[in-house]
Coordinates of C-alpha atoms and ligand atoms in Angstrom, one line a residue:
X1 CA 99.5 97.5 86.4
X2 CA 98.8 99.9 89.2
X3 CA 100.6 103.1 89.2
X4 CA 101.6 105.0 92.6
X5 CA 103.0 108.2 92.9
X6 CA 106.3 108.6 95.1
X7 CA 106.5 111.9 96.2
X8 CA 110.7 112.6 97.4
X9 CA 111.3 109.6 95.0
X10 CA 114.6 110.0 94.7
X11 CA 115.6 110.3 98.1
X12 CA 117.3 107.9 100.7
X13 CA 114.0 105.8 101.7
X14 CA 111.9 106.8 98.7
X15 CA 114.1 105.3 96.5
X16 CA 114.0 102.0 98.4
X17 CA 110.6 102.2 97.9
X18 CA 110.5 102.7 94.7
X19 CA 112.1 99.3 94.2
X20 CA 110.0 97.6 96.3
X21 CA 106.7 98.9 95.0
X22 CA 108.4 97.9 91.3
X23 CA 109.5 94.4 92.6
X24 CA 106.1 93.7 94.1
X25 CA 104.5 94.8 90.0
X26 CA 103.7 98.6 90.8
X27 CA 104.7 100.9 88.3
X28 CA 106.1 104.1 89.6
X29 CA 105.8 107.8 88.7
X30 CA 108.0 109.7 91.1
X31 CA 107.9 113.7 91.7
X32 CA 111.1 115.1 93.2
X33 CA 112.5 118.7 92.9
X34 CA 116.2 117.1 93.5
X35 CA 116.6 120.0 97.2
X36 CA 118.1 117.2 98.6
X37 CA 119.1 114.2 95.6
X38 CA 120.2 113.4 92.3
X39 CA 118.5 112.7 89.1
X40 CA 121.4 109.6 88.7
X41 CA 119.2 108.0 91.2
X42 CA 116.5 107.3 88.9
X43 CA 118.9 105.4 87.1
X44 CA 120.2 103.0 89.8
X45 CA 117.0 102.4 90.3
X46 CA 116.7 101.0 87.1
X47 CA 119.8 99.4 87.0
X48 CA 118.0 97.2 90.9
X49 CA 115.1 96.6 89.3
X50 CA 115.4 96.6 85.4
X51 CA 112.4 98.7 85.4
X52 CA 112.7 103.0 84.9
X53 CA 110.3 104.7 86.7
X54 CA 108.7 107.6 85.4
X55 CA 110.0 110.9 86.9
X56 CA 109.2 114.4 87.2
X57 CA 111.4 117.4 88.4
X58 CA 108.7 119.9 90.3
X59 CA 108.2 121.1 93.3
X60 CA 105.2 120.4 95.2
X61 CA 105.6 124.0 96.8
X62 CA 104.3 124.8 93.5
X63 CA 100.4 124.2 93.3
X64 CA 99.9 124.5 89.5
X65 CA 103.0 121.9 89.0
X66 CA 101.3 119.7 91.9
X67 CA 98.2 119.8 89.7
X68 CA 99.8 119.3 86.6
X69 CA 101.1 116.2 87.6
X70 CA 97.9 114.6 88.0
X71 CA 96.6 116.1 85.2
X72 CA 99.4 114.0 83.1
X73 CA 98.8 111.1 85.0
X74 CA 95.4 110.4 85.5
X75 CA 96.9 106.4 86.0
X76 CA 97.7 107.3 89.9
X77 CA 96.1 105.4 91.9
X78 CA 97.7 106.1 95.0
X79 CA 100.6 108.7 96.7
X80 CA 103.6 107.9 99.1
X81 CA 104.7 111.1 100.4
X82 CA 108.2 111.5 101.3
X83 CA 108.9 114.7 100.4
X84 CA 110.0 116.8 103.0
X85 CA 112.5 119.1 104.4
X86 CA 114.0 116.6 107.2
X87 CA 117.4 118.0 109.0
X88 CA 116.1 118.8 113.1
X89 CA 119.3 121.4 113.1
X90 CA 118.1 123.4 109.9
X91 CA 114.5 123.5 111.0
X92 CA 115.5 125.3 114.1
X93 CA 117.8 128.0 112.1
X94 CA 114.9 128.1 109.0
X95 CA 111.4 127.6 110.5
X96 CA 109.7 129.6 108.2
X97 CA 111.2 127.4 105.2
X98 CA 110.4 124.1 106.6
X99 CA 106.9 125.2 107.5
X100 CA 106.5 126.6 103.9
X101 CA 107.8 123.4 102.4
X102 CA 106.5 120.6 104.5
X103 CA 103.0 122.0 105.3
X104 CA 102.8 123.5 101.3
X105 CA 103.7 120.6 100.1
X106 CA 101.1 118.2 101.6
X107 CA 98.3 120.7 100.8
X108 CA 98.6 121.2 97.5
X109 CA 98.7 117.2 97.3
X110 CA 95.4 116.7 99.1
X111 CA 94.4 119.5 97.2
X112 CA 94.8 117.8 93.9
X113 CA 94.4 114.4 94.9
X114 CA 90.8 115.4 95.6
X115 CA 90.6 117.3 92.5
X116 CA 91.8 114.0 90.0
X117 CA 90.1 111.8 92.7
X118 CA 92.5 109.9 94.1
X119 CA 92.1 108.6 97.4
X120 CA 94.9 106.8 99.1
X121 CA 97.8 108.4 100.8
X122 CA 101.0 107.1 102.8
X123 CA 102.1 109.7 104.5
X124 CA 105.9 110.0 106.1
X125 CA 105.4 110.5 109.6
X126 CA 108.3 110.2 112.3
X127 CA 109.0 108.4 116.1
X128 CA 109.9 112.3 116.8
X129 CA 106.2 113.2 117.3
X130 CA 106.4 110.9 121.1
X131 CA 109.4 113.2 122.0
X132 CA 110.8 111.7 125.6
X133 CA 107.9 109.1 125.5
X134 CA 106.7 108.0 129.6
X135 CA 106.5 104.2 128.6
X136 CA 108.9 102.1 126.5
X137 CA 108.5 100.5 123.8
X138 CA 106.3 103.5 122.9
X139 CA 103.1 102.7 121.0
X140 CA 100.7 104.3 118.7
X141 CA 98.3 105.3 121.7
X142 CA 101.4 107.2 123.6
X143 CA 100.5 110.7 123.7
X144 CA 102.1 113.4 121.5
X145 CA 104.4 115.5 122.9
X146 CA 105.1 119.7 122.3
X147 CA 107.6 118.8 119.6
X148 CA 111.5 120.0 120.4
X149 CA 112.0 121.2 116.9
X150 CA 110.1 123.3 113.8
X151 CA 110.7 119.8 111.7
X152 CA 108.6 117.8 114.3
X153 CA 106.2 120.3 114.6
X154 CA 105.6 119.8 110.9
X155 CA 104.8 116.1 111.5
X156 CA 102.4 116.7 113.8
X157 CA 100.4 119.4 112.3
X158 CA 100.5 117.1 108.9
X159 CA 99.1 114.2 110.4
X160 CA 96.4 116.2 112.1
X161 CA 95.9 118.0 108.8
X162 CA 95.3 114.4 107.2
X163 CA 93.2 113.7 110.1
X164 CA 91.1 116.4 109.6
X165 CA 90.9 116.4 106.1
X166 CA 88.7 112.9 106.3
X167 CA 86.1 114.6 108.1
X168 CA 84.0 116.0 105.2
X169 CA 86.0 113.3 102.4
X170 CA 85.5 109.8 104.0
X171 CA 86.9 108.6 100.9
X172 CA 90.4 109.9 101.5
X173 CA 92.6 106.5 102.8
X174 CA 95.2 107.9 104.9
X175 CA 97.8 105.3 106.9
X176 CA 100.7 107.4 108.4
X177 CA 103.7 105.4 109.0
X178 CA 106.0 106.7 112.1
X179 CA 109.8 105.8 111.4
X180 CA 111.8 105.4 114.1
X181 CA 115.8 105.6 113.0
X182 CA 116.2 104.5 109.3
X183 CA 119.2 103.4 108.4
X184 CA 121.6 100.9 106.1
X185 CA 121.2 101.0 102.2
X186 CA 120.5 98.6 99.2
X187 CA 122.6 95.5 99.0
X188 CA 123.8 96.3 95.8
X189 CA 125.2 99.3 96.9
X190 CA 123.8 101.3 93.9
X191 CA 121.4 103.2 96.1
X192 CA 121.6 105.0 100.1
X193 CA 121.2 107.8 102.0
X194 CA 123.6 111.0 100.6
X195 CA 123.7 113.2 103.3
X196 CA 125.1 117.1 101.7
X197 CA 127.1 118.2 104.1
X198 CA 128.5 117.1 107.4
X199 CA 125.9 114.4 108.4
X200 CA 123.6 115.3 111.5
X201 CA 123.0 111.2 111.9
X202 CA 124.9 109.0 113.7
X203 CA 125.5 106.4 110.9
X204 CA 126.4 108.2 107.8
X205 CA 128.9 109.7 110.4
X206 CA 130.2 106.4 111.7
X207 CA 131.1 105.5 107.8
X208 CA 132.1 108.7 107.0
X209 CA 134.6 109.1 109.7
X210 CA 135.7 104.8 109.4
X211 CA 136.7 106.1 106.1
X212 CA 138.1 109.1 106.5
X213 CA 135.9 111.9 105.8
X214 CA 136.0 112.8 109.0
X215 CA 138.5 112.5 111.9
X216 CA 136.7 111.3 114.9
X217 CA 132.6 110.8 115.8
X218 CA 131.8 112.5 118.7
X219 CA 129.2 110.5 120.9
X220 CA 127.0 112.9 122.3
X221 CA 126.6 112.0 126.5
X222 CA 127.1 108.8 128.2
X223 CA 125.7 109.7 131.3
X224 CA 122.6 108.8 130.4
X225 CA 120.2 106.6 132.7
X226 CA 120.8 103.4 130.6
X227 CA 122.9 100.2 130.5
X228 CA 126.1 101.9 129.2
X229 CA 125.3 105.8 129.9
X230 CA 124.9 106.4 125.7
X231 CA 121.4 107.4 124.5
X232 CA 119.2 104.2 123.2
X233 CA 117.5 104.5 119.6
X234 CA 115.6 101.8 117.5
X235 CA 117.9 101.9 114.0
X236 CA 115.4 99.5 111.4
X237 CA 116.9 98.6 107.4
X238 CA 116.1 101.1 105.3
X239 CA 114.7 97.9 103.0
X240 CA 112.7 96.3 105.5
X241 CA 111.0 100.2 106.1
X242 CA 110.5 100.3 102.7
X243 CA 108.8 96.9 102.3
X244 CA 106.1 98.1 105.2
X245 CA 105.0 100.8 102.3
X246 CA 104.2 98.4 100.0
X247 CA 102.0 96.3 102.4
X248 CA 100.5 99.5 103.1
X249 CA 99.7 100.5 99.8
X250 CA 97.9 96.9 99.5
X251 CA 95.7 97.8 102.3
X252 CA 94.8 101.2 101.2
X253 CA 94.2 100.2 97.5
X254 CA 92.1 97.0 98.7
X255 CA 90.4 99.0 100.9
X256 CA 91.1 97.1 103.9
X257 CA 92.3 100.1 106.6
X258 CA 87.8 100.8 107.9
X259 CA 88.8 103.1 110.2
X260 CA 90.3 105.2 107.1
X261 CA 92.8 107.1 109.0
X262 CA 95.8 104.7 110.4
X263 CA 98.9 105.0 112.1
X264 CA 101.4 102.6 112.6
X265 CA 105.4 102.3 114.0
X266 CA 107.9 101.5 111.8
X267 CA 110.7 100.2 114.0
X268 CA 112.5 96.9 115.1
X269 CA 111.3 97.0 118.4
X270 CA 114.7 96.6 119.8
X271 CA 116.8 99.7 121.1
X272 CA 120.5 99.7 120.4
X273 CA 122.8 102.4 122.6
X274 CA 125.5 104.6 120.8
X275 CA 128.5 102.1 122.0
X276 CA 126.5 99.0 120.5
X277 CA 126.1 100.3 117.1
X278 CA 129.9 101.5 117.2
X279 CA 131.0 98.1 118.7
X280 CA 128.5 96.5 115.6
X281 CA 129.7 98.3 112.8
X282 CA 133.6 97.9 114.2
X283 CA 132.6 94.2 114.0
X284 CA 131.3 94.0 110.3
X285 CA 134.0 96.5 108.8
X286 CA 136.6 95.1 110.7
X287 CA 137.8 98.5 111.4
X288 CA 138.5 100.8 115.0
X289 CA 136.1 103.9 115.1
X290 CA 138.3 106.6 115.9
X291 CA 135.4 108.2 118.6
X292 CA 135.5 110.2 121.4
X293 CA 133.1 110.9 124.4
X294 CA 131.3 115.0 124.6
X295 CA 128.7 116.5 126.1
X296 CA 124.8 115.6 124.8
X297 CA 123.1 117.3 122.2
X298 CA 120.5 119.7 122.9
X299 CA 116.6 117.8 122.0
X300 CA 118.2 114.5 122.4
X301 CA 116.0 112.1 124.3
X302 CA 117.6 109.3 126.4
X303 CA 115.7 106.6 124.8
X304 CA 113.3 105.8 122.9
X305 CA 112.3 102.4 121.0
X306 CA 108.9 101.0 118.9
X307 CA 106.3 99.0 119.9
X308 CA 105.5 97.5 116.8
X309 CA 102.8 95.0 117.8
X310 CA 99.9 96.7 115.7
X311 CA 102.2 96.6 112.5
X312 CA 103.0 93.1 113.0
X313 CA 99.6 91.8 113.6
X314 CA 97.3 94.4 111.4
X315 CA 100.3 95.1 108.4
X316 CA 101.2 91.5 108.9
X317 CA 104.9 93.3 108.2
X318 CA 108.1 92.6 110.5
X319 CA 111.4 94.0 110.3
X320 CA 114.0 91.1 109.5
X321 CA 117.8 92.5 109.5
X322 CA 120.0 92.7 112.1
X323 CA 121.7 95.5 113.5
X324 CA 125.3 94.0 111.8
X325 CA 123.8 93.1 108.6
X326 CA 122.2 96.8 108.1
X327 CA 125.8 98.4 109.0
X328 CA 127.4 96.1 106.5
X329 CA 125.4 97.4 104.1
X330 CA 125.8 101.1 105.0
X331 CA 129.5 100.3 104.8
X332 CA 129.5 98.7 101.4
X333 CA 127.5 101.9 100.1
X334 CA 129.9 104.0 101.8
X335 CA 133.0 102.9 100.3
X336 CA 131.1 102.7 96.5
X337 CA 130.0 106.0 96.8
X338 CA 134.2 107.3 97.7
X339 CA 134.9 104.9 94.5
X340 CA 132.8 106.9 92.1
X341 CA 133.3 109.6 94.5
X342 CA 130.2 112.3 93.8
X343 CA 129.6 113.8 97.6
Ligands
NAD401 P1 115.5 112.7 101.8 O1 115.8 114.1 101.9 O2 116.6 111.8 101.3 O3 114.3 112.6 100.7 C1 113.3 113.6 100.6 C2 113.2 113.9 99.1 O4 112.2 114.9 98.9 C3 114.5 114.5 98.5 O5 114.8 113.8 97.4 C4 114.1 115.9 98.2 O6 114.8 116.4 97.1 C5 112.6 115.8 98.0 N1 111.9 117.1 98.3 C6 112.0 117.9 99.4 N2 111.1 118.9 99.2 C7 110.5 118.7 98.1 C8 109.5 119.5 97.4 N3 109.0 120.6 97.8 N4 109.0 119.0 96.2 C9 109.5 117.9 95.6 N5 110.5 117.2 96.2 C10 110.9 117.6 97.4 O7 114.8 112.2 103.1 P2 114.5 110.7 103.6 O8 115.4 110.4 104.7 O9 114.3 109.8 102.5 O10 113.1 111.0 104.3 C11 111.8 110.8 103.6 C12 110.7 111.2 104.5 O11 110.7 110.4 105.7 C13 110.7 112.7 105.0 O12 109.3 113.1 105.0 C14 111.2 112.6 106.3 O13 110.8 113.7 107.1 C15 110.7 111.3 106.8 N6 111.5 110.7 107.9 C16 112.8 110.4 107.7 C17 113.5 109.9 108.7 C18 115.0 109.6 108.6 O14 115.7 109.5 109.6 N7 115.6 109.6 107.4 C19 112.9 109.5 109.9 C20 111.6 109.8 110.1 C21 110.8 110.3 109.0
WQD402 C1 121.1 108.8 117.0 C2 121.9 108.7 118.3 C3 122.6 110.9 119.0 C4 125.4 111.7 115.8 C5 116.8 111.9 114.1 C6 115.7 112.9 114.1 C7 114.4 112.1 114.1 C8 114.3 111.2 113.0 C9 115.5 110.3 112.9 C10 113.3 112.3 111.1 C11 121.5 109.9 119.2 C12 123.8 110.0 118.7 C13 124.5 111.1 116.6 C14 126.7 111.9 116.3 C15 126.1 110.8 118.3 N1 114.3 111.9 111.7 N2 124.8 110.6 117.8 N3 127.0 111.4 117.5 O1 118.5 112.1 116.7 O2 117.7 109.8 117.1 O3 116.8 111.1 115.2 O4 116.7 111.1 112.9 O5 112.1 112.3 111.4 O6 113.4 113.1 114.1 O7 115.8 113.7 115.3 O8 119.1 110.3 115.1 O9 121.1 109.5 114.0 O10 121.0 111.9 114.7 O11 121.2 110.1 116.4 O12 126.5 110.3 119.4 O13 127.6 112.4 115.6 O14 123.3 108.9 118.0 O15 122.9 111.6 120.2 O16 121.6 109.3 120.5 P1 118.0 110.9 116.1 P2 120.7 110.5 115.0

């Protein structure tokens, strides 16, 4: 059995992954240092996929526990690197800290990943890197733009540290995956995305205020240049994301990505306004959104959705769930995370 290491593991789309990778005969070690999870996760995991992964609380900020790791797993074969600091808001108030983490944590991977040789890395890149992008759908080739925040600065500068970090290693694999707006949980509602705090996202808000966290969702601007004035996102299933890692781990481990450094979009290709996704999720809970119309929010772009084409046709991947069948889902894992109640 291969063995893959899932950096961030235990976190909203690394734990997806996790039971992918296990349902598709992967055996998983995964390294989280719980900033932003729970160790229960590791559990429900289990409980999906009747398989435990292994797991290992450290910090990848820490190079001699980075090493380490490898050093008790000489198995891995491959990495998936989720962990990051991700909040836009808190990168903006704490640059220094997201720098620190999200650069620190990737070196001291490649670092040791060269040291135990091992060669292939998914790396978790973001649709944030195209900023207000001139063409829509936006594709791999669109240029990047000065990022609006220290988080998507980090993105950038990782992926051209991976790019540059080929050069004298042509062994390193690298295929960075850009996620446009992950959302939705597990059917079995035993694992989705815990946000700490008041959520920054628009979903976790919708659910949060439908069942009465909070009192009312603010949609930010709907005089926007678009159909219905809200801004216009591409929200793909946090499973079907999760599904495009495994076909990338294939193509890394079989050595099929040549050009050894790859990037591809990880969306639906379809944009969704604000009002849609409140009009879907009212349709699949049955229940009125109390929402109410403010000003937009600063580094918001009007739109922006995936061309997907070179995913489809080189990853031979597709997103499959609707807009109302992903809600449904972050529904049901809202209202069994208020039963057993630990946020
Ligand atoms: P998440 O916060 O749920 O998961 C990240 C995990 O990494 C957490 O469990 C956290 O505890 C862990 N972690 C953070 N720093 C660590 C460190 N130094 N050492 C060990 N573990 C550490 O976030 P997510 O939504 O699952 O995002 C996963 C990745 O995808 C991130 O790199 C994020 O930037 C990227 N991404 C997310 C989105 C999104 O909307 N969720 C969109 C685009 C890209
Ligand atoms: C979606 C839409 C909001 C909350 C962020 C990061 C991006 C990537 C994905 C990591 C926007 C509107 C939201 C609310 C609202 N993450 N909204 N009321 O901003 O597209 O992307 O997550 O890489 O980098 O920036 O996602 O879910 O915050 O917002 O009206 O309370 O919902 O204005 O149009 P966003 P989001």
């Amino acid at each position: 059995m291969r063995t893959v290491l899932v950096t961030g593991g235990t976190g909203y789309i690394g734990s997806h992954t996790v039971v992918e990778l296990q349902q598709a005969g992967y055996r998983v070690v995964i390294v989280d240092d719980l900033s932003n999870s729970y160790a229960d996760v590791v559990d429900n995991i289990e409980k999906i996929s009747g398989q435990r992964p292994g797991f290992v609380k450290a910090d990848l900020k820490n190079r001699a526990a980075t090493m380490d790791l490898f050093s008790s797993a000489p198995e891995i074969e491959a990495v998936i690197h989720f962990a990051a600091s991700k909040a836009v808001g808190e990168s903006v108030e704490k640059p220094v800290a997201y720098y620190r983490n999200n650069i620190d944590s990737l070196l001291n991977l490649l670092e040791a990943m060269q040291k135990y040789g091992v060669n292939h890395i998914v790396f978790s890149s973001s649709c944030t890197v195209y900023g207000e992008p001139d063409q829509l759908p936006v594709d791999e080739n669109a240029p990047i733009k000065k990022a609006n925040s220290p988080y998507g600065n980090t993105k950038q500068i990782c992926e051209e540290i991976l790019r540059d970090a080929r050069v004298p290693d042509p062994d390193l694999n690298v295929v960075s995956l850009r996620y446009f707006n992950p959302i939705g949980a597990h059917p079995s509602a035993l694992i989705g995305e815990l946000p700490i705090g008041v959520p920054n996202n628009l979903v976790p808000f919708i659910t949060q205020t439908a069942i009465g966290i909070r009192k009312e969702l603010k949609v930010f601007g709907d005089d926007y240049n678009t159909p219905d004035g809200s801004a216009i996102r591409d929200y793909i299933n946090v499973v079907d994301l999760a599904k495009a890692h495994v076909v990338a781990i294939e193509r890394l481990i079989s050595e099929k990505n040549k050009a050894g450094f790859e990037i591809f979009n990880l969306g639906t290709g379809r944009g969704n306004s604000v009002f849609e996704v409140i009009k879907a999720f009212e349709k699949v809970s049955g229940k009125k959104l109390n929402y109410s119309v403010t000003g937009r929010r600063d580094g918001d772009v009007e739109q922006v959705f995936a061309n997907t084409d070179l995913a489809n046709r080189e990853l031979g991947w597709k997103a499959e769930k609707s807009l109302e069948e992903t809600l449904s889902s972050a529904w049901k894992w809202e209202q069994h995370v208020r039963t057993n109640q630990k946020n």
